PDB file of C-alpha atoms and ligand atoms in Angstrom:
ATOM      1  CA  MET A   1      -9.950  28.502 -82.611  1.00 70.00           C
ATOM      2  CA  GLY A   2     -12.415  30.523 -80.537  1.00 92.00           C
ATOM      3  CA  ARG A   3     -13.436  29.809 -76.984  1.00 97.00           C
ATOM      4  CA  ILE A   4     -16.391  27.539 -76.336  1.00 98.00           C
ATOM      5  CA  ALA A   5     -18.790  27.891 -73.402  1.00 98.00           C
ATOM      6  CA  TYR A   6     -21.304  25.430 -72.003  1.00 98.00           C
ATOM      7  CA  VAL A   7     -24.762  26.837 -71.278  1.00 98.00           C
ATOM      8  CA  ASN A   8     -27.609  24.639 -70.097  1.00 98.00           C
ATOM      9  CA  GLY A   9     -26.815  21.525 -72.073  1.00 98.00           C
ATOM     10  CA  ARG A  10     -25.233  23.142 -75.137  1.00 98.00           C
ATOM     11  CA  PHE A  11     -21.714  23.979 -76.184  1.00 98.00           C
ATOM     12  CA  VAL A  12     -21.773  27.360 -77.912  1.00 98.00           C
ATOM     13  CA  PRO A  13     -19.229  29.891 -79.171  1.00 98.00           C
ATOM     14  CA  HIS A  14     -18.171  32.024 -76.196  1.00 98.00           C
ATOM     15  CA  GLY A  15     -19.455  35.225 -77.787  1.00 97.00           C
ATOM     16  CA  ASP A  16     -22.909  33.742 -78.322  1.00 97.00           C
ATOM     17  CA  ALA A  17     -23.218  32.254 -74.823  1.00 98.00           C
ATOM     18  CA  VAL A  18     -26.148  33.874 -73.004  1.00 98.00           C
ATOM     19  CA  VAL A  19     -28.392  33.267 -70.012  1.00 97.00           C
ATOM     20  CA  HIS A  20     -31.934  34.542 -69.599  1.00 98.00           C
ATOM     21  CA  ILE A  21     -32.328  38.051 -68.155  1.00 98.00           C
ATOM     22  CA  GLU A  22     -34.487  36.662 -65.352  1.00 98.00           C
ATOM     23  CA  ASP A  23     -31.902  34.092 -64.351  1.00 98.00           C
ATOM     24  CA  ARG A  24     -31.723  34.248 -60.562  1.00 98.00           C
ATOM     25  CA  GLY A  25     -27.955  34.428 -60.677  1.00 98.00           C
ATOM     26  CA  TYR A  26     -28.265  37.671 -62.622  1.00 98.00           C
ATOM     27  CA  GLN A  27     -31.208  39.047 -60.622  1.00 98.00           C
ATOM     28  CA  PHE A  28     -30.336  37.992 -57.073  1.00 98.00           C
ATOM     29  CA  ALA A  29     -26.797  36.523 -57.026  1.00 98.00           C
ATOM     30  CA  ASP A  30     -28.786  33.364 -56.215  1.00 98.00           C
ATOM     31  CA  ALA A  31     -26.084  31.058 -57.530  1.00 98.00           C
ATOM     32  CA  VAL A  32     -22.880  29.288 -56.564  1.00 98.00           C
ATOM     33  CA  TYR A  33     -19.663  28.690 -58.438  1.00 98.00           C
ATOM     34  CA  GLU A  34     -16.498  26.651 -58.449  1.00 98.00           C
ATOM     35  CA  VAL A  35     -13.155  27.165 -60.131  1.00 97.00           C
ATOM     36  CA  TRP A  36     -10.726  24.340 -60.878  1.00 98.00           C
ATOM     37  CA  ALA A  37      -7.106  24.822 -61.831  1.00 96.00           C
ATOM     38  CA  LEU A  38      -6.276  22.911 -64.967  1.00 98.00           C
ATOM     39  CA  PHE A  39      -2.923  21.158 -65.247  1.00 97.00           C
ATOM     40  CA  ASP A  40      -2.156  19.385 -68.485  1.00 97.00           C
ATOM     41  CA  GLY A  41      -5.875  19.352 -69.314  1.00 97.00           C
ATOM     42  CA  ARG A  42      -6.908  17.769 -66.005  1.00 98.00           C
ATOM     43  CA  LEU A  43      -8.971  19.242 -63.162  1.00 98.00           C
ATOM     44  CA  ALA A  44      -6.951  19.837 -60.003  1.00 97.00           C
ATOM     45  CA  ASP A  45      -8.248  18.991 -56.531  1.00 97.00           C
ATOM     46  CA  PRO A  46     -11.449  17.417 -57.873  1.00 96.00           C
ATOM     47  CA  GLU A  47     -12.717  16.002 -54.588  1.00 96.00           C
ATOM     48  CA  GLY A  48     -12.392  19.303 -52.702  1.00 97.00           C
ATOM     49  CA  HIS A  49     -14.133  21.302 -55.402  1.00 97.00           C
ATOM     50  CA  PHE A  50     -16.971  18.831 -55.939  1.00 98.00           C
ATOM     51  CA  ALA A  51     -17.517  18.506 -52.183  1.00 97.00           C
ATOM     52  CA  ARG A  52     -17.664  22.285 -51.764  1.00 98.00           C
ATOM     53  CA  LEU A  53     -19.965  22.630 -54.767  1.00 98.00           C
ATOM     54  CA  GLU A  54     -22.380  20.102 -53.289  1.00 98.00           C
ATOM     55  CA  ARG A  55     -22.185  21.800 -49.917  1.00 98.00           C
ATOM     56  CA  SER A  56     -22.792  25.290 -51.349  1.00 98.00           C
ATOM     57  CA  LEU A  57     -25.736  24.031 -53.399  1.00 97.00           C
ATOM     58  CA  GLY A  58     -27.117  22.145 -50.407  1.00 97.00           C
ATOM     59  CA  GLU A  59     -26.914  25.238 -48.185  1.00 97.00           C
ATOM     60  CA  LEU A  60     -29.023  27.115 -50.746  1.00 97.00           C
ATOM     61  CA  SER A  61     -31.381  24.190 -51.430  1.00 97.00           C
ATOM     62  CA  ILE A  62     -30.407  24.213 -55.111  1.00 97.00           C
ATOM     63  CA  PRO A  63     -30.337  20.663 -56.503  1.00 97.00           C
ATOM     64  CA  MET A  64     -27.140  19.318 -58.086  1.00 98.00           C
ATOM     65  CA  PRO A  65     -27.894  19.896 -61.789  1.00 98.00           C
ATOM     66  CA  MET A  66     -26.502  16.452 -62.635  1.00 98.00           C
ATOM     67  CA  SER A  67     -24.491  13.721 -60.968  1.00 97.00           C
ATOM     68  CA  ARG A  68     -20.847  14.316 -60.107  1.00 97.00           C
ATOM     69  CA  LYS A  69     -19.910  11.810 -62.766  1.00 97.00           C
ATOM     70  CA  ALA A  70     -21.959  13.530 -65.461  1.00 98.00           C
ATOM     71  CA  LEU A  71     -20.676  16.934 -64.401  1.00 98.00           C
ATOM     72  CA  THR A  72     -17.084  15.712 -64.571  1.00 98.00           C
ATOM     73  CA  LEU A  73     -17.715  14.539 -68.138  1.00 98.00           C
ATOM     74  CA  VAL A  74     -19.235  17.882 -69.128  1.00 98.00           C
ATOM     75  CA  LEU A  75     -16.379  19.838 -67.507  1.00 98.00           C
ATOM     76  CA  LYS A  76     -13.813  17.669 -69.293  1.00 98.00           C
ATOM     77  CA  GLU A  77     -15.649  18.040 -72.579  1.00 98.00           C
ATOM     78  CA  ALA A  78     -15.602  21.839 -72.137  1.00 98.00           C
ATOM     79  CA  VAL A  79     -11.838  21.628 -71.570  1.00 98.00           C
ATOM     80  CA  ARG A  80     -11.373  19.401 -74.601  1.00 98.00           C
ATOM     81  CA  ARG A  81     -13.421  21.645 -76.899  1.00 98.00           C
ATOM     82  CA  ASN A  82     -11.410  24.683 -75.817  1.00 98.00           C
ATOM     83  CA  ARG A  83      -8.106  22.863 -76.427  1.00 98.00           C
ATOM     84  CA  ILE A  84      -6.718  24.361 -73.264  1.00 98.00           C
ATOM     85  CA  ARG A  85      -4.201  22.357 -71.207  1.00 98.00           C
ATOM     86  CA  GLU A  86      -3.123  24.949 -68.626  1.00 98.00           C
ATOM     87  CA  GLY A  87      -5.876  27.159 -67.296  1.00 98.00           C
ATOM     88  CA  LEU A  88      -8.980  27.569 -65.183  1.00 98.00           C
ATOM     89  CA  VAL A  89     -12.399  25.983 -65.422  1.00 98.00           C
ATOM     90  CA  TYR A  90     -15.296  28.085 -64.120  1.00 98.00           C
ATOM     91  CA  LEU A  91     -18.652  26.556 -63.249  1.00 98.00           C
ATOM     92  CA  GLN A  92     -21.721  28.513 -62.168  1.00 98.00           C
ATOM     93  CA  VAL A  93     -24.983  26.955 -61.044  1.00 98.00           C
ATOM     94  CA  SER A  94     -27.914  29.285 -60.363  1.00 98.00           C
ATOM     95  CA  ARG A  95     -31.416  28.598 -59.063  1.00 98.00           C
ATOM     96  CA  GLY A  96     -32.620  28.973 -62.634  1.00 98.00           C
ATOM     97  CA  VAL A  97     -35.002  31.257 -64.477  1.00 98.00           C
ATOM     98  CA  ALA A  98     -38.230  32.567 -62.959  1.00 98.00           C
ATOM     99  CA  ILE A  99     -40.355  35.718 -62.917  1.00 98.00           C
ATOM    100  CA  ARG A 100     -38.583  38.128 -60.583  1.00 98.00           C
ATOM    101  CA  ASP A 101     -39.688  37.420 -57.038  1.00 98.00           C
ATOM    102  CA  HIS A 102     -37.337  37.179 -54.060  1.00 98.00           C
ATOM    103  CA  ALA A 103     -38.785  33.881 -52.816  1.00 98.00           C
ATOM    104  CA  PHE A 104     -37.792  30.671 -54.557  1.00 98.00           C
ATOM    105  CA  PRO A 105     -39.481  29.658 -57.833  1.00 98.00           C
ATOM    106  CA  THR A 106     -41.722  26.626 -58.014  1.00 97.00           C
ATOM    107  CA  PRO A 107     -39.933  23.384 -57.119  1.00 96.00           C
ATOM    108  CA  GLY A 108     -38.651  21.634 -60.210  1.00 96.00           C
ATOM    109  CA  THR A 109     -37.338  24.837 -61.811  1.00 98.00           C
ATOM    110  CA  PRO A 110     -34.127  23.578 -63.412  1.00 98.00           C
ATOM    111  CA  PRO A 111     -30.881  25.159 -62.188  1.00 98.00           C
ATOM    112  CA  SER A 112     -28.899  27.048 -64.827  1.00 98.00           C
ATOM    113  CA  VAL A 113     -25.427  25.696 -65.561  1.00 98.00           C
ATOM    114  CA  VAL A 114     -22.651  27.685 -67.199  1.00 98.00           C
ATOM    115  CA  ILE A 115     -19.074  26.521 -67.786  1.00 98.00           C
ATOM    116  CA  THR A 116     -16.201  28.530 -69.210  1.00 98.00           C
ATOM    117  CA  VAL A 117     -12.556  27.613 -69.638  1.00 98.00           C
ATOM    118  CA  SER A 118      -9.725  30.122 -69.758  1.00 98.00           C
ATOM    119  CA  ARG A 119      -6.043  29.799 -70.481  1.00 98.00           C
ATOM    120  CA  VAL A 120      -3.326  30.498 -67.915  1.00 97.00           C
ATOM    121  CA  ASP A 121       0.202  31.388 -68.901  1.00 98.00           C
ATOM    122  CA  ARG A 122       2.119  29.079 -66.566  1.00 97.00           C
ATOM    123  CA  ALA A 123       5.467  30.667 -67.372  1.00 97.00           C
ATOM    124  CA  ALA A 124       4.106  34.096 -66.397  1.00 97.00           C
ATOM    125  CA  SER A 125       2.528  32.771 -63.202  1.00 96.00           C
ATOM    126  CA  GLU A 126       5.789  31.025 -62.249  1.00 96.00           C
ATOM    127  CA  ALA A 127       7.704  34.257 -62.893  1.00 97.00           C
ATOM    128  CA  ARG A 128       5.263  36.104 -60.644  1.00 97.00           C
ATOM    129  CA  ALA A 129       5.574  33.447 -57.961  1.00 95.00           C
ATOM    130  CA  ALA A 130       9.343  33.758 -58.104  1.00 97.00           C
ATOM    131  CA  LYS A 131       9.063  37.502 -57.363  1.00 97.00           C
ATOM    132  CA  GLY A 132       6.238  37.342 -54.811  1.00 96.00           C
ATOM    133  CA  VAL A 133       3.290  39.755 -54.694  1.00 95.00           C
ATOM    134  CA  ALA A 134       1.989  42.680 -52.609  1.00 96.00           C
ATOM    135  CA  VAL A 135      -1.311  42.811 -50.705  1.00 96.00           C
ATOM    136  CA  VAL A 136      -3.335  45.658 -49.186  1.00 95.00           C
ATOM    137  CA  THR A 137      -5.682  45.452 -46.195  1.00 96.00           C
ATOM    138  CA  THR A 138      -9.356  46.436 -46.282  1.00 93.00           C
ATOM    139  CA  PRO A 139     -12.103  46.387 -43.626  1.00 92.00           C
ATOM    140  CA  GLU A 140     -14.025  43.106 -43.474  1.00 91.00           C
ATOM    141  CA  ASN A 141     -17.400  44.288 -44.678  1.00 90.00           C
ATOM    142  CA  ARG A 142     -18.837  41.355 -46.624  1.00 90.00           C
ATOM    143  CA  TRP A 143     -21.696  42.272 -46.925  1.00 90.00           C
ATOM    144  CA  GLY A 144     -21.925  45.459 -44.920  1.00 90.00           C
ATOM    145  CA  ARG A 145     -23.226  47.765 -47.616  1.00 93.00           C
ATOM    146  CA  CYS A 146     -26.981  47.263 -47.503  1.00 97.00           C
ATOM    147  CA  ASP A 147     -27.286  50.981 -48.325  1.00 96.00           C
ATOM    148  CA  ILE A 148     -26.437  50.158 -51.940  1.00 95.00           C
ATOM    149  CA  LYS A 149     -29.377  48.896 -53.989  1.00 97.00           C
ATOM    150  CA  THR A 150     -27.296  46.084 -55.393  1.00 96.00           C
ATOM    151  CA  VAL A 151     -28.501  42.894 -57.035  1.00 96.00           C
ATOM    152  CA  GLY A 152     -26.417  40.979 -54.473  1.00 96.00           C
ATOM    153  CA  LEU A 153     -29.712  39.918 -52.888  1.00 97.00           C
ATOM    154  CA  LEU A 154     -29.048  36.333 -51.888  1.00 97.00           C
ATOM    155  CA  PRO A 155     -29.595  36.919 -48.121  1.00 97.00           C
ATOM    156  CA  ASN A 156     -32.788  38.830 -48.944  1.00 97.00           C
ATOM    157  CA  ALA A 157     -34.012  36.005 -51.182  1.00 97.00           C
ATOM    158  CA  LEU A 158     -33.305  33.422 -48.460  1.00 97.00           C
ATOM    159  CA  ALA A 159     -35.084  35.575 -45.870  1.00 97.00           C
ATOM    160  CA  LYS A 160     -38.096  36.018 -48.154  1.00 97.00           C
ATOM    161  CA  GLN A 161     -38.262  32.276 -48.719  1.00 97.00           C
ATOM    162  CA  LYS A 162     -38.200  31.762 -44.924  1.00 97.00           C
ATOM    163  CA  ALA A 163     -41.119  34.186 -44.643  1.00 97.00           C
ATOM    164  CA  ARG A 164     -43.036  32.430 -47.385  1.00 96.00           C
ATOM    165  CA  GLN A 165     -42.532  29.031 -45.766  1.00 96.00           C
ATOM    166  CA  ALA A 166     -43.898  30.471 -42.517  1.00 96.00           C
ATOM    167  CA  GLY A 167     -46.973  31.822 -44.311  1.00 96.00           C
ATOM    168  CA  ALA A 168     -45.663  35.393 -44.005  1.00 97.00           C
ATOM    169  CA  VAL A 169     -45.147  38.022 -46.689  1.00 97.00           C
ATOM    170  CA  GLU A 170     -42.012  39.708 -45.428  1.00 98.00           C
ATOM    171  CA  ALA A 171     -39.005  38.918 -43.241  1.00 98.00           C
ATOM    172  CA  TRP A 172     -37.552  41.542 -40.911  1.00 98.00           C
ATOM    173  CA  PHE A 173     -33.811  41.404 -40.361  1.00 98.00           C
ATOM    174  CA  VAL A 174     -32.754  41.748 -36.706  1.00 98.00           C
ATOM    175  CA  ASP A 175     -29.204  42.964 -35.983  1.00 97.00           C
ATOM    176  CA  GLU A 176     -26.724  41.789 -33.331  1.00 96.00           C
ATOM    177  CA  LEU A 177     -28.277  44.227 -30.826  1.00 97.00           C
ATOM    178  CA  GLY A 178     -31.687  42.632 -31.308  1.00 97.00           C
ATOM    179  CA  LEU A 179     -33.025  45.619 -33.251  1.00 97.00           C
ATOM    180  CA  VAL A 180     -35.012  45.430 -36.485  1.00 98.00           C
ATOM    181  CA  THR A 181     -33.077  46.880 -39.403  1.00 98.00           C
ATOM    182  CA  GLU A 182     -35.458  46.492 -42.353  1.00 98.00           C
ATOM    183  CA  GLY A 183     -37.357  43.963 -44.411  1.00 98.00           C
ATOM    184  CA  ALA A 184     -36.018  41.726 -47.170  1.00 98.00           C
ATOM    185  CA  SER A 185     -37.563  44.105 -49.717  1.00 98.00           C
ATOM    186  CA  SER A 186     -39.111  46.887 -47.641  1.00 98.00           C
ATOM    187  CA  ASN A 187     -38.523  49.227 -44.711  1.00 98.00           C
ATOM    188  CA  ALA A 188     -40.050  48.433 -41.317  1.00 98.00           C
ATOM    189  CA  TRP A 189     -42.159  50.722 -39.145  1.00 98.00           C
ATOM    190  CA  ILE A 190     -44.212  50.712 -35.967  1.00 98.00           C
ATOM    191  CA  VAL A 191     -46.650  53.086 -34.309  1.00 98.00           C
ATOM    192  CA  ASP A 192     -45.513  52.768 -30.700  1.00 98.00           C
ATOM    193  CA  GLY A 193     -47.606  52.949 -27.526  1.00 97.00           C
ATOM    194  CA  ASP A 194     -47.250  56.756 -27.491  1.00 98.00           C
ATOM    195  CA  GLY A 195     -48.542  57.002 -31.065  1.00 98.00           C
ATOM    196  CA  ILE A 196     -45.057  57.837 -32.372  1.00 98.00           C
ATOM    197  CA  LEU A 197     -44.088  56.494 -35.789  1.00 98.00           C
ATOM    198  CA  ARG A 198     -40.745  54.752 -35.591  1.00 98.00           C
ATOM    199  CA  THR A 199     -38.479  53.416 -38.319  1.00 98.00           C
ATOM    200  CA  ARG A 200     -34.779  52.584 -38.336  1.00 98.00           C
ATOM    201  CA  ASP A 201     -32.391  55.510 -38.837  1.00 97.00           C
ATOM    202  CA  THR A 202     -30.325  55.542 -42.020  1.00 95.00           C
ATOM    203  CA  ASN A 203     -27.046  55.496 -40.070  1.00 95.00           C
ATOM    204  CA  ALA A 204     -27.823  51.803 -39.763  1.00 95.00           C
ATOM    205  CA  ASN A 205     -26.870  49.441 -42.508  1.00 95.00           C
ATOM    206  CA  ILE A 206     -30.170  49.647 -44.401  1.00 97.00           C
ATOM    207  CA  LEU A 207     -31.435  50.646 -47.807  1.00 97.00           C
ATOM    208  CA  ARG A 208     -32.575  54.261 -47.868  1.00 97.00           C
ATOM    209  CA  GLY A 209     -36.075  53.456 -49.042  1.00 97.00           C
ATOM    210  CA  VAL A 210     -37.572  56.105 -51.274  1.00 97.00           C
ATOM    211  CA  THR A 211     -41.078  55.305 -50.036  1.00 98.00           C
ATOM    212  CA  ARG A 212     -39.783  55.479 -46.458  1.00 98.00           C
ATOM    213  CA  LEU A 213     -38.384  58.962 -47.066  1.00 97.00           C
ATOM    214  CA  SER A 214     -41.569  60.253 -48.708  1.00 97.00           C
ATOM    215  CA  LEU A 215     -43.611  58.821 -45.882  1.00 98.00           C
ATOM    216  CA  VAL A 216     -41.518  60.550 -43.199  1.00 98.00           C
ATOM    217  CA  THR A 217     -42.455  63.871 -44.832  1.00 97.00           C
ATOM    218  CA  LEU A 218     -46.063  62.913 -45.477  1.00 98.00           C
ATOM    219  CA  ALA A 219     -46.606  61.678 -41.915  1.00 98.00           C
ATOM    220  CA  ARG A 220     -45.158  64.851 -40.436  1.00 98.00           C
ATOM    221  CA  GLU A 221     -47.363  66.956 -42.724  1.00 98.00           C
ATOM    222  CA  ALA A 222     -50.297  64.942 -41.417  1.00 97.00           C
ATOM    223  CA  GLY A 223     -49.337  66.030 -37.889  1.00 98.00           C
ATOM    224  CA  LEU A 224     -47.827  62.724 -36.804  1.00 98.00           C
ATOM    225  CA  LYS A 225     -44.632  62.473 -34.798  1.00 98.00           C
ATOM    226  CA  VAL A 226     -41.905  60.471 -36.596  1.00 98.00           C
ATOM    227  CA  GLU A 227     -38.714  59.276 -34.953  1.00 98.00           C
ATOM    228  CA  GLU A 228     -35.938  57.539 -36.854  1.00 98.00           C
ATOM    229  CA  ARG A 229     -35.218  55.255 -33.944  1.00 97.00           C
ATOM    230  CA  PRO A 230     -34.879  51.471 -33.891  1.00 98.00           C
ATOM    231  CA  PHE A 231     -37.267  49.006 -32.302  1.00 98.00           C
ATOM    232  CA  THR A 232     -37.086  45.375 -31.279  1.00 98.00           C
ATOM    233  CA  PRO A 233     -39.461  42.649 -32.475  1.00 97.00           C
ATOM    234  CA  GLN A 234     -40.926  42.664 -28.946  1.00 98.00           C
ATOM    235  CA  GLU A 235     -41.612  46.403 -29.225  1.00 98.00           C
ATOM    236  CA  ALA A 236     -43.348  45.708 -32.522  1.00 98.00           C
ATOM    237  CA  LEU A 237     -45.591  43.190 -30.771  1.00 98.00           C
ATOM    238  CA  GLU A 238     -46.363  45.742 -28.056  1.00 98.00           C
ATOM    239  CA  ALA A 239     -46.911  48.531 -30.591  1.00 98.00           C
ATOM    240  CA  ARG A 240     -50.313  49.817 -31.659  1.00 98.00           C
ATOM    241  CA  GLU A 241     -49.504  49.130 -35.289  1.00 98.00           C
ATOM    242  CA  ALA A 242     -46.747  48.014 -37.598  1.00 98.00           C
ATOM    243  CA  PHE A 243     -46.292  48.356 -41.330  1.00 98.00           C
ATOM    244  CA  ILE A 244     -43.795  48.119 -44.152  1.00 98.00           C
ATOM    245  CA  THR A 245     -43.026  50.497 -46.995  1.00 98.00           C
ATOM    246  CA  GLY A 246     -41.594  50.030 -50.466  1.00 97.00           C
ATOM    247  CA  ALA A 247     -42.312  50.654 -54.121  1.00 97.00           C
ATOM    248  CA  GLY A 248     -43.894  47.200 -54.230  1.00 96.00           C
ATOM    249  CA  SER A 249     -45.703  47.133 -50.896  1.00 97.00           C
ATOM    250  CA  LEU A 250     -46.468  50.908 -50.809  1.00 98.00           C
ATOM    251  CA  VAL A 251     -47.638  51.198 -47.172  1.00 98.00           C
ATOM    252  CA  LEU A 252     -48.658  47.727 -46.062  1.00 98.00           C
ATOM    253  CA  PRO A 253     -50.067  47.022 -42.575  1.00 98.00           C
ATOM    254  CA  VAL A 254     -48.328  44.227 -40.673  1.00 98.00           C
ATOM    255  CA  VAL A 255     -50.701  42.318 -38.407  1.00 98.00           C
ATOM    256  CA  LYS A 256     -48.447  39.501 -37.200  1.00 98.00           C
ATOM    257  CA  VAL A 257     -44.790  39.162 -36.273  1.00 98.00           C
ATOM    258  CA  ASP A 258     -43.357  35.677 -35.769  1.00 97.00           C
ATOM    259  CA  GLY A 259     -46.895  34.317 -35.557  1.00 96.00           C
ATOM    260  CA  LYS A 260     -48.035  36.736 -32.820  1.00 97.00           C
ATOM    261  CA  PRO A 261     -50.536  39.540 -33.384  1.00 98.00           C
ATOM    262  CA  VAL A 262     -49.567  43.204 -33.490  1.00 97.00           C
ATOM    263  CA  GLY A 263     -52.153  45.311 -31.649  1.00 94.00           C
ATOM    264  CA  ASP A 264     -55.546  43.734 -32.180  1.00 94.00           C
ATOM    265  CA  GLY A 265     -54.239  41.760 -35.151  1.00 96.00           C
ATOM    266  CA  THR A 266     -55.949  43.900 -37.790  1.00 97.00           C
ATOM    267  CA  PRO A 267     -54.666  46.790 -39.943  1.00 98.00           C
ATOM    268  CA  GLY A 268     -54.542  49.920 -37.785  1.00 97.00           C
ATOM    269  CA  PRO A 269     -55.940  53.375 -38.579  1.00 98.00           C
ATOM    270  CA  VAL A 270     -52.568  55.108 -38.911  1.00 98.00           C
ATOM    271  CA  ALA A 271     -51.129  52.665 -41.462  1.00 98.00           C
ATOM    272  CA  THR A 272     -54.423  52.613 -43.339  1.00 98.00           C
ATOM    273  CA  LYS A 273     -54.532  56.413 -43.498  1.00 98.00           C
ATOM    274  CA  LEU A 274     -50.858  56.666 -44.479  1.00 98.00           C
ATOM    275  CA  ARG A 275     -51.435  54.159 -47.267  1.00 98.00           C
ATOM    276  CA  ARG A 276     -54.254  56.292 -48.631  1.00 98.00           C
ATOM    277  CA  LEU A 277     -52.225  59.512 -48.281  1.00 98.00           C
ATOM    278  CA  TYR A 278     -49.191  57.938 -49.916  1.00 98.00           C
ATOM    279  CA  ILE A 279     -51.163  56.639 -52.891  1.00 98.00           C
ATOM    280  CA  GLU A 280     -52.922  59.994 -53.327  1.00 98.00           C
ATOM    281  CA  ARG A 281     -49.607  61.888 -53.198  1.00 97.00           C
ATOM    282  CA  ALA A 282     -47.887  59.394 -55.482  1.00 96.00           C
ATOM    283  CA  LYS A 283     -50.657  59.653 -58.071  1.00 97.00           C
ATOM    284  CA  ALA A 284     -50.618  63.457 -57.926  1.00 97.00           C
ATOM    285  CA  THR A 285     -46.837  63.725 -58.315  1.00 96.00           C
ATOM    286  CA  SER A 286     -46.109  60.861 -60.720  1.00 96.00           C
ATOM    287  CA  VAL A 287     -44.471  61.880 -63.996  1.00 97.00           C
TER     288      VAL A 287
HETATM  289  N1  PLP B   1     -35.258  47.720 -48.210  1.00 73.20           N
HETATM  290  C1  PLP B   1     -34.920  46.783 -49.107  1.00 73.20           C
HETATM  291  C2  PLP B   1     -33.893  45.763 -48.740  1.00 73.20           C
HETATM  292  C3  PLP B   1     -35.504  46.794 -50.382  1.00 73.20           C
HETATM  293  O1  PLP B   1     -35.150  45.863 -51.303  1.00 73.20           O
HETATM  294  C4  PLP B   1     -36.489  47.777 -50.684  1.00 73.20           C
HETATM  295  C5  PLP B   1     -37.152  47.790 -51.988  1.00 73.20           C
HETATM  296  O2  PLP B   1     -36.992  46.900 -52.808  1.00 73.20           O
HETATM  297  C6  PLP B   1     -36.806  48.725 -49.711  1.00 73.20           C
HETATM  298  C7  PLP B   1     -36.160  48.666 -48.491  1.00 73.20           C
HETATM  299  C8  PLP B   1     -37.822  49.819 -49.983  1.00 73.20           C
HETATM  300  O3  PLP B   1     -37.256  50.764 -50.845  1.00 73.20           O
HETATM  301  P1  PLP B   1     -38.177  51.677 -51.808  1.00 73.20           P
HETATM  302  O4  PLP B   1     -39.162  52.369 -50.913  1.00 73.20           O
HETATM  303  O5  PLP B   1     -37.209  52.624 -52.425  1.00 73.20           O
HETATM  304  O6  PLP B   1     -38.839  50.760 -52.774  1.00 73.20           O
END
């Protein structure tokens, strides 16, 4: 008998089990999961796993897709249909399906629920336990690889939602030294008091924005001084101008940071000119 998966209210053959391509778990890692050990067809440590599931969901403001009681029934039914007594039960709950946008979808979007059950060979795992296992060490870097354009975007999605709730369009991440790294989906720039364009250097843990790189060249060609040097949020407030860059935002003037105006609180001439230059260059060189 083949494996059976549970997907959003339906039990389906494992090979036919699919989620939507714009599921936020797939697009943003905007999802949580739990895994129960299964002994003689029964879920181990139920209280601990349910409590952690509720906590994880709560931390992400994802509603419990159903009551604990209902979920227990569904999990047990998945186990029963798979006819597995010794194994693992995997549950994933994502924020659901929505048009791709970092910020949360409209309230009421139903979470997606997926359950799979897999068999464990207890004899083999006991044999392994009897021998013991090896480990290796690795630097703690979860998640210290913002240079990779990965879909592991949960922190970015949470930051974007924070921005949206504050009536802002973008959130700037600030590192442990109090320096701006980049935006949730863009690179961050200022035009400082000396008229120098500043954006974070790529030695920092940031995405190497393609728009950022093109703009460094374009700005220098336009006779502007560019320094890949970090700035603080306070320096942004004291700057003449600020802006963000990205394939989505292009070159977008920033007029407020944390509710306070940058410069005179209107788009500045440098950002406005760079936006025009960037769009002109992009149009002329697009393939
Ligand atoms: N930084 C982050 C975290 C991003 O997600 C993006 C774009 O999505 C950028 C920067 C800007 O990169 P690009 O100019 O290549 O679009």
